[in-house]
Tab-separated table of C-alpha atoms in Angstrom:
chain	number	residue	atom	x	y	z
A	1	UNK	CA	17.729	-11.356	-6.928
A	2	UNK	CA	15.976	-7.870	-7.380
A	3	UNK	CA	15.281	-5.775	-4.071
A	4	UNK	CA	11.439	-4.478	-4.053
A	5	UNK	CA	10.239	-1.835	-1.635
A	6	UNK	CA	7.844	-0.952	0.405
A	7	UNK	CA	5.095	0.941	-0.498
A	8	UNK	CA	3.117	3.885	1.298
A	9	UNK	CA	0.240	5.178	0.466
A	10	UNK	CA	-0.269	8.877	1.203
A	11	UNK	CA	-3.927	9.241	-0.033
A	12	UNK	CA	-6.492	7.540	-1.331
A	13	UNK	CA	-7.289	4.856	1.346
A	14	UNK	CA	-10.543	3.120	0.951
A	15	UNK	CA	-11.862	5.283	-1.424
A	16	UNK	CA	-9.139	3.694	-4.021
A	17	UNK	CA	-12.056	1.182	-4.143
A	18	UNK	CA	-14.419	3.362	-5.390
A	19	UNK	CA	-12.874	5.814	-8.049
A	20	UNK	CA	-11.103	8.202	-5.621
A	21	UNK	CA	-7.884	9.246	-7.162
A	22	UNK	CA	-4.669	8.031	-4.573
A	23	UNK	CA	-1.322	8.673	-4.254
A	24	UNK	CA	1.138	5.979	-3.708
A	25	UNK	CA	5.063	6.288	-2.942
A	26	UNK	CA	7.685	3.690	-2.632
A	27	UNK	CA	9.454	3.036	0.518
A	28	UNK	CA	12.933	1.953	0.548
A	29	UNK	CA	13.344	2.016	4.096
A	30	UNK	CA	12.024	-1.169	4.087
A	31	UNK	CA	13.000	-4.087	1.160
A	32	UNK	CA	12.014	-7.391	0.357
A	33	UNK	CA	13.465	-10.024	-2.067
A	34	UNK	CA	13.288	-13.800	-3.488
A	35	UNK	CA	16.208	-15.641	-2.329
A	36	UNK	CA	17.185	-19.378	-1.925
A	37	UNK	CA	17.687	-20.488	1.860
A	38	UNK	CA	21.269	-23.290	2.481
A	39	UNK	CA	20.481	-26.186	3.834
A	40	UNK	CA	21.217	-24.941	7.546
A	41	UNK	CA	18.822	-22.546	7.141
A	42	UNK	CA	15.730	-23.620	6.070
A	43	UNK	CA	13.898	-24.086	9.078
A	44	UNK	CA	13.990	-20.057	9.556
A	45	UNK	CA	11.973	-19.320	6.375
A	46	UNK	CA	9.636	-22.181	6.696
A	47	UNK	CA	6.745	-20.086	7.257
A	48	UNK	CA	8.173	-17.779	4.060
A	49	UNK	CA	7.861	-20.868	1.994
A	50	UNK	CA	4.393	-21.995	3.533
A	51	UNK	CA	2.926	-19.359	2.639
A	52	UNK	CA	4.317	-19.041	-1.044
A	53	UNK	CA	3.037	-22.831	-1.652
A	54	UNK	CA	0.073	-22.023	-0.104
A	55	UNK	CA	-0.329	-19.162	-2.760
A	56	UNK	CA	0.991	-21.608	-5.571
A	57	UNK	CA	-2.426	-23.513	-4.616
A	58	UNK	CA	-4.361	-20.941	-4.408
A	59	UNK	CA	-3.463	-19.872	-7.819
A	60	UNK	CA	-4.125	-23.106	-9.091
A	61	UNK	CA	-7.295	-24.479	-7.509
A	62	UNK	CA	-8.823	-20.890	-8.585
A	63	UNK	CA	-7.473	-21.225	-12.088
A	64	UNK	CA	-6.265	-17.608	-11.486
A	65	UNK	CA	-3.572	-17.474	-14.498
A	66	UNK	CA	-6.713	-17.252	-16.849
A	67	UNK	CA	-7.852	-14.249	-15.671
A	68	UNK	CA	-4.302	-12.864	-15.669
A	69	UNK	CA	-2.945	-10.565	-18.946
A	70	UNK	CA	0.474	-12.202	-18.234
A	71	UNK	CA	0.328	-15.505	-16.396
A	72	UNK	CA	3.272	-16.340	-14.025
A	73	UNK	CA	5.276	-19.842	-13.735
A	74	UNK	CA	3.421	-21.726	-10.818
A	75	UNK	CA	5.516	-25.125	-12.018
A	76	UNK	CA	8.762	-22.945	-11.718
A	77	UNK	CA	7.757	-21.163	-8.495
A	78	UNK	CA	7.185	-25.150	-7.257
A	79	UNK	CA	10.361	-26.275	-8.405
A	80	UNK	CA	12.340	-23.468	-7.143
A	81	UNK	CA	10.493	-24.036	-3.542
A	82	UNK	CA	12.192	-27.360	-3.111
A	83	UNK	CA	15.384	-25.396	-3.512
A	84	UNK	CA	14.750	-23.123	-0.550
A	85	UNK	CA	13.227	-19.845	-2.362
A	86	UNK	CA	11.836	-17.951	0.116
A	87	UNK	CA	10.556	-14.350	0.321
A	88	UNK	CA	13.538	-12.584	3.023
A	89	UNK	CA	12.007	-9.224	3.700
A	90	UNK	CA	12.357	-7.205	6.508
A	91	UNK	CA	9.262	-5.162	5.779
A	92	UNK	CA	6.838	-5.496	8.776
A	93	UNK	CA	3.544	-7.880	8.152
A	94	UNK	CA	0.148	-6.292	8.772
A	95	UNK	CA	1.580	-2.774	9.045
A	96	UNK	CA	-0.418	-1.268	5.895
A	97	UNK	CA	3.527	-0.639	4.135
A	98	UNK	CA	2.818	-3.313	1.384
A	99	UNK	CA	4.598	-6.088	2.489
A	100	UNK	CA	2.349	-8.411	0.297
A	101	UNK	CA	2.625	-5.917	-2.397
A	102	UNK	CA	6.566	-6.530	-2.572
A	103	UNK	CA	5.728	-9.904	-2.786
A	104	UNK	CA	3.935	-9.976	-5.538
A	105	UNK	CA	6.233	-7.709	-7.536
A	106	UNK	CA	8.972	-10.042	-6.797
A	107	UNK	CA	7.172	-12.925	-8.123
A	108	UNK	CA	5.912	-11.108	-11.005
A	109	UNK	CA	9.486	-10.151	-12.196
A	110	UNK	CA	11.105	-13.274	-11.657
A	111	UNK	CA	8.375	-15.493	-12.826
A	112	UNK	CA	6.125	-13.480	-15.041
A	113	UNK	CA	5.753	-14.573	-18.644
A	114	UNK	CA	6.569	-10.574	-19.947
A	115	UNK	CA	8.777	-8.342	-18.271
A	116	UNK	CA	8.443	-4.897	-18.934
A	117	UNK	CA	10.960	-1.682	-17.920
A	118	UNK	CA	10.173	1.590	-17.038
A	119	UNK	CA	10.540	2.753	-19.998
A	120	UNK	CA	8.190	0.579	-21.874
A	121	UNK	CA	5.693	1.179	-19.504
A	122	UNK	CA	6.266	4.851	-19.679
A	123	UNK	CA	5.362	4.803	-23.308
A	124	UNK	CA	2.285	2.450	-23.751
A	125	UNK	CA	0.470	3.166	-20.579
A	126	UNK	CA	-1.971	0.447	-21.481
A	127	UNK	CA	0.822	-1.748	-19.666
A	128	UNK	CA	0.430	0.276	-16.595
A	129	UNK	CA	-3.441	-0.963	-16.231
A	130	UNK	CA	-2.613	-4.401	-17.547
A	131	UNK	CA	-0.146	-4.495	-14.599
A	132	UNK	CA	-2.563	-3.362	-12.032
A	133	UNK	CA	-5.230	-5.721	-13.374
A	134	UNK	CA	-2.895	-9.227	-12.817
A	135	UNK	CA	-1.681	-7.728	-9.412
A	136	UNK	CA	-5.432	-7.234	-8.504
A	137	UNK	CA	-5.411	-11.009	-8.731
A	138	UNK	CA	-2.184	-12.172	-7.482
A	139	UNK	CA	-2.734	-9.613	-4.263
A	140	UNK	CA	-6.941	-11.663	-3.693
A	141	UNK	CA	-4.912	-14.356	-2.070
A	142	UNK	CA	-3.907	-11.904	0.686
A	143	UNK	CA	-6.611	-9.424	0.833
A	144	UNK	CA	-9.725	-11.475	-0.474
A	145	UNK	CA	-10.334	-8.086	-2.894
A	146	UNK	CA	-7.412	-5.769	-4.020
A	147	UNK	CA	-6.774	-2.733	-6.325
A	148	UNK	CA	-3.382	-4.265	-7.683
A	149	UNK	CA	-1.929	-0.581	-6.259
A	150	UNK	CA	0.714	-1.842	-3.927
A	151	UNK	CA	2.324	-4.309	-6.317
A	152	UNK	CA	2.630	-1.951	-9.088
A	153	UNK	CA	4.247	0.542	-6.635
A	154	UNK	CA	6.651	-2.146	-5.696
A	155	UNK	CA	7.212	-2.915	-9.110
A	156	UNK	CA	7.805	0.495	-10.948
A	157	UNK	CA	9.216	1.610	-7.823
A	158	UNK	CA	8.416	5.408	-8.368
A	159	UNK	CA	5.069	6.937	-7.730
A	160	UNK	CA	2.024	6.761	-9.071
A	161	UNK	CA	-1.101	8.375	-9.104
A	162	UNK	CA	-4.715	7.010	-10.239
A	163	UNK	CA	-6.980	9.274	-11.697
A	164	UNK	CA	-10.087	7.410	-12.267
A	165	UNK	CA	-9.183	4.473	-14.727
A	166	UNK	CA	-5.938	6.230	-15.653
A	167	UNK	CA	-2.737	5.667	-14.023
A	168	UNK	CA	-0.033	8.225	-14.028
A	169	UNK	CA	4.017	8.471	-12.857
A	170	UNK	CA	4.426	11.793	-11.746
A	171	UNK	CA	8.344	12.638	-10.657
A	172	UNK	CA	10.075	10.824	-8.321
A	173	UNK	CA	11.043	14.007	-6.785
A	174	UNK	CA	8.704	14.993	-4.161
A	175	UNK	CA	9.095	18.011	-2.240
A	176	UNK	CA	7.765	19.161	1.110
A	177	UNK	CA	8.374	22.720	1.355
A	178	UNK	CA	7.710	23.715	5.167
A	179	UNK	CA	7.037	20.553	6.597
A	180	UNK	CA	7.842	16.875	7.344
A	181	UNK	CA	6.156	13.544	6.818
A	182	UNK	CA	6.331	10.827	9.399
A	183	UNK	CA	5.189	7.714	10.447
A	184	UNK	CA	3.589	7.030	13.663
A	185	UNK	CA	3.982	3.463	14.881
A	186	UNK	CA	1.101	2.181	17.093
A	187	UNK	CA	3.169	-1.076	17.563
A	188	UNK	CA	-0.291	-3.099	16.517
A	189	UNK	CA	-0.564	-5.483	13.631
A	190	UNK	CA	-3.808	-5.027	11.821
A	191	UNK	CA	-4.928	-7.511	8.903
A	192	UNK	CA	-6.187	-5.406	6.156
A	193	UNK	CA	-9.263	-7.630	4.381
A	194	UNK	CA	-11.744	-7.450	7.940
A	195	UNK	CA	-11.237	-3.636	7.758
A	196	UNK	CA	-11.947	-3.700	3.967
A	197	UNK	CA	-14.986	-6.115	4.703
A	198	UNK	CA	-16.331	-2.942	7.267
A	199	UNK	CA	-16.137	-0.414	5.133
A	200	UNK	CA	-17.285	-2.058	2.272
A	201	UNK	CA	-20.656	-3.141	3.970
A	202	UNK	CA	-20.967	0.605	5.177
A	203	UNK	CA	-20.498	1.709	2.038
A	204	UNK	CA	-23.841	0.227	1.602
A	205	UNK	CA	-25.493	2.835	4.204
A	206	UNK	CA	-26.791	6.146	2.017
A	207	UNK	CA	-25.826	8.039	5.175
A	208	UNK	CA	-22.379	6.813	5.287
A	209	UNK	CA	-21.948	7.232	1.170
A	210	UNK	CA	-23.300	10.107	1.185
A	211	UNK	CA	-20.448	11.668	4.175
A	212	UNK	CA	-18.104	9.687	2.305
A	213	UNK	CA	-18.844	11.691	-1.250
A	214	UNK	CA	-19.420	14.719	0.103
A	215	UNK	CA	-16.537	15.358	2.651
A	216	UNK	CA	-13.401	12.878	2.099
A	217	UNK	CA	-13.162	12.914	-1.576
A	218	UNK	CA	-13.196	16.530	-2.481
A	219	UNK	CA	-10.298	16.434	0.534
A	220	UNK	CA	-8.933	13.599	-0.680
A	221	UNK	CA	-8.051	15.173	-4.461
A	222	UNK	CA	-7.601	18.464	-3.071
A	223	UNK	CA	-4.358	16.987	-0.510
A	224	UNK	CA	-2.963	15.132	-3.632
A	225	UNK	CA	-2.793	17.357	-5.823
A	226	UNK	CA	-1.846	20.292	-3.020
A	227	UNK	CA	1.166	17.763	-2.115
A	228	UNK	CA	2.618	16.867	-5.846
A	229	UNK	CA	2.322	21.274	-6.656
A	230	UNK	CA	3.842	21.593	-3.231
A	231	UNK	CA	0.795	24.260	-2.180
A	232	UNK	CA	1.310	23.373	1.817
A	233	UNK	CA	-1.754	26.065	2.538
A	234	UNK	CA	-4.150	23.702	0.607
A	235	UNK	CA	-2.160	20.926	1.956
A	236	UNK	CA	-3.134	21.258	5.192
A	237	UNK	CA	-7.085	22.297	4.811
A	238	UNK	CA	-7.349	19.416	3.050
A	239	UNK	CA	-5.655	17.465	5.859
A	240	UNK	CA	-7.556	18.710	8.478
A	241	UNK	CA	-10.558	17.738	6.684
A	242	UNK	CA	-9.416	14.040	6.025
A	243	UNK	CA	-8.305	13.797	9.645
A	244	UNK	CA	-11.673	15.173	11.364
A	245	UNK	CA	-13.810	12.869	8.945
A	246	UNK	CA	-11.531	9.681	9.821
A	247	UNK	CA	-11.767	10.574	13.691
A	248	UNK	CA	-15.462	10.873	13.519
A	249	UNK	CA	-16.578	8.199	11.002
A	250	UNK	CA	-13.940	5.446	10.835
A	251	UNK	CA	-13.327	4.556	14.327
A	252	UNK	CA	-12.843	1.061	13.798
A	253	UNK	CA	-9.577	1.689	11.843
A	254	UNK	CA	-7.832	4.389	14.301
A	255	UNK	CA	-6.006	1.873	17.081
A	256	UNK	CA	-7.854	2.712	20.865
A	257	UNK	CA	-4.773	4.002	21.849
A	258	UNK	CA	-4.618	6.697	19.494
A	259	UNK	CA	-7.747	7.731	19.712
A	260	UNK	CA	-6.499	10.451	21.740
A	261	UNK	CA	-3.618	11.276	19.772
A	262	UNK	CA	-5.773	12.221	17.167
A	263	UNK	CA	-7.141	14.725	19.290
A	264	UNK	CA	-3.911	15.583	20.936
A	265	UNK	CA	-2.162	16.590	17.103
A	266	UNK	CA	-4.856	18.440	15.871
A	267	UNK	CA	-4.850	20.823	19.053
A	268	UNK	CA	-1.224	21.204	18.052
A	269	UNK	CA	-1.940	21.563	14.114
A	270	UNK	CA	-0.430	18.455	13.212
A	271	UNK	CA	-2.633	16.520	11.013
A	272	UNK	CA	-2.649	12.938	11.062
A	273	UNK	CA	-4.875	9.865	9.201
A	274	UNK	CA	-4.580	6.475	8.177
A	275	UNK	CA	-1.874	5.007	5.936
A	276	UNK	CA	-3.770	2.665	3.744
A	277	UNK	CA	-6.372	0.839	5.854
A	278	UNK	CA	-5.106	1.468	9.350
A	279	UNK	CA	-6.466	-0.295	12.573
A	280	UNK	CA	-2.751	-0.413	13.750
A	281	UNK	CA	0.616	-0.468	11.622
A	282	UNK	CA	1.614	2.939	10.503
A	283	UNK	CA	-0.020	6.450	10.880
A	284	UNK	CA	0.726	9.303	9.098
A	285	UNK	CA	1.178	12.777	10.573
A	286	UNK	CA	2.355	15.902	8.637
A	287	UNK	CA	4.454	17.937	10.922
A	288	UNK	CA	5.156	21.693	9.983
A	289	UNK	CA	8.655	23.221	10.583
A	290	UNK	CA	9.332	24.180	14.333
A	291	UNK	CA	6.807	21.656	15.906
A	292	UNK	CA	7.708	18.976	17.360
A	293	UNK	CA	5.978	15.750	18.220
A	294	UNK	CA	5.046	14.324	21.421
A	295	UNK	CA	8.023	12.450	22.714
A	296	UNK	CA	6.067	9.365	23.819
A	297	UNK	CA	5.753	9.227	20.291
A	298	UNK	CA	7.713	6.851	18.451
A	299	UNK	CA	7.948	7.934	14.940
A	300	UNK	CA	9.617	7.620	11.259
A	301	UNK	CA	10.601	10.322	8.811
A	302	UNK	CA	9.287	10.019	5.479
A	303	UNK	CA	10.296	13.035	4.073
């Protein structure tokens, strides 16, 4: 069956959720797909199959496929489960790189009731939000709330950009003239939907909003559209910005350990911030030519 990737997205954590435009990429580093399990190995994707009937239930007992532009087969996804299907993915769980979001896609393609190509999509970009919308839903059985982004990554497997309630592909060629993108690994797992549940309830503090309005999402737009023009000077204001206002006002999602890392890069003008809702996984830290990172540092080159 089809290979989906990972997903990473660059910019537009949290505020996703409330009309900030965000950047996703696709991740090939790391790949799930369906696949049927022998006999003498079914007992190693038990948990794989599990969870998948424990979505199939979900799905049902919340009548889900009505709210869905293109329902998928939960009788075939059943059937197929007594056969050994199973989700084999090597893409690490709770690490903010979309591993649910890969899920979904798969299940999408392979048991959707309308498959659509790239090029379809490409033409009548009313797909593109009719896509997002059914992923929203499929994605609520992992997240409790989702923005459908990480599916459709997975799914188009090319970027894409949101724009308000407009979703764009913008090329697949990225460049990064002058310096690198890597992951840092904090080696933490970090489920995403108590994170969400945070900021969501803070969102409800006119203080908080108000920082939130005023200083990440002018950053926020400014890095995006700074990294798809290739401007690294705007780049990295922007960056700096993002970084300081995640250090000082969402500590909950920056691991304790790097706390201090935080501090440590941006003394060496490396900026670093969350990669989707943080609290462990992956960090992201934008590394000009000629600098190195800390050795005790392990990390991941994006591009």
């Amino acid at each position: 069956m089809k290979k989906f990737n990972a997903k990473l997205l660059l910019f537009g954590e949290y505020g996703l959720m409330f009309g900030a435009e965000a950047l996703a990429v696709p991740f090939p580093h790391f790949t799930g797909e369906l696949a049927f399990a022998s006999q003498k190995k079914v007992a190693e994707v038990k948990q794989s199959q599990r969870d998948l009937e424990h979505f199939v239930t979900f799905f049902e007992q919340e009548g889900l496929n009505e709210q869905m532009n293109f329902p998928i087969g939960l009788d075939e996804i059943r059937r197929d489960l007594k056969r050994g299907l199973h989700f084999d993915s090597d893409i690490p769980l709770q690490y903010g790189v979309g591993s649910s979001g890969a899920l979904c896609a798969a299940l999408y393609q392979h048991y959707g009731s309308n498959q659509l190509d790239l090029k379809e999509l490409k033409e009548k970009s009313w797909l593109l939000s009719s896509l997002k919308h059914d992923f929203s839903v499929m994605e609520s059985f992992f997240h409790g709330k989702s923005s459908g982004f990480d599916p459709l990554v997975s799914y188009v497997n090319r970027p894409v950009l949101l724009v308000g309630d407009e979703i764009r592909l913008p090329s697949p060629e990225i460049q990064t003239p002058g310096y690198s993108v890597v992951l840092l690994n904090t080696q933490e797992k970090s489920p995403t939907a108590p994170l969400v549940s945070w900021f969501v309830k803070n969102m409800e503090a006119q203080e908080f909003k108000a920082k939130f309005d005023e200083l990440f999402l002018p950053s926020n737009s400014q890095a995006i559209h700074a990294f798809l023009n290739g401007d690294t000077t705007r780049l990295f204001q922007a960056l700096k910005s993002i970084s300081a206002f995640q250090r000082e006002n969402l500590q909950p999602m920056i691991p304790e350990a790097f706390k201090s890392v935080f501090q440590e890069l941006t003394s060496r003008d490396i900026p670093i911030k969350l990669l989707g809702s943080g609290g462990g996984g992956y960090l992201l830290a934008f590394v000009p030519d000629g600098v190195t990172l800390p050795a005790k540092l392990k990390s991941l080159k994006v591009f």
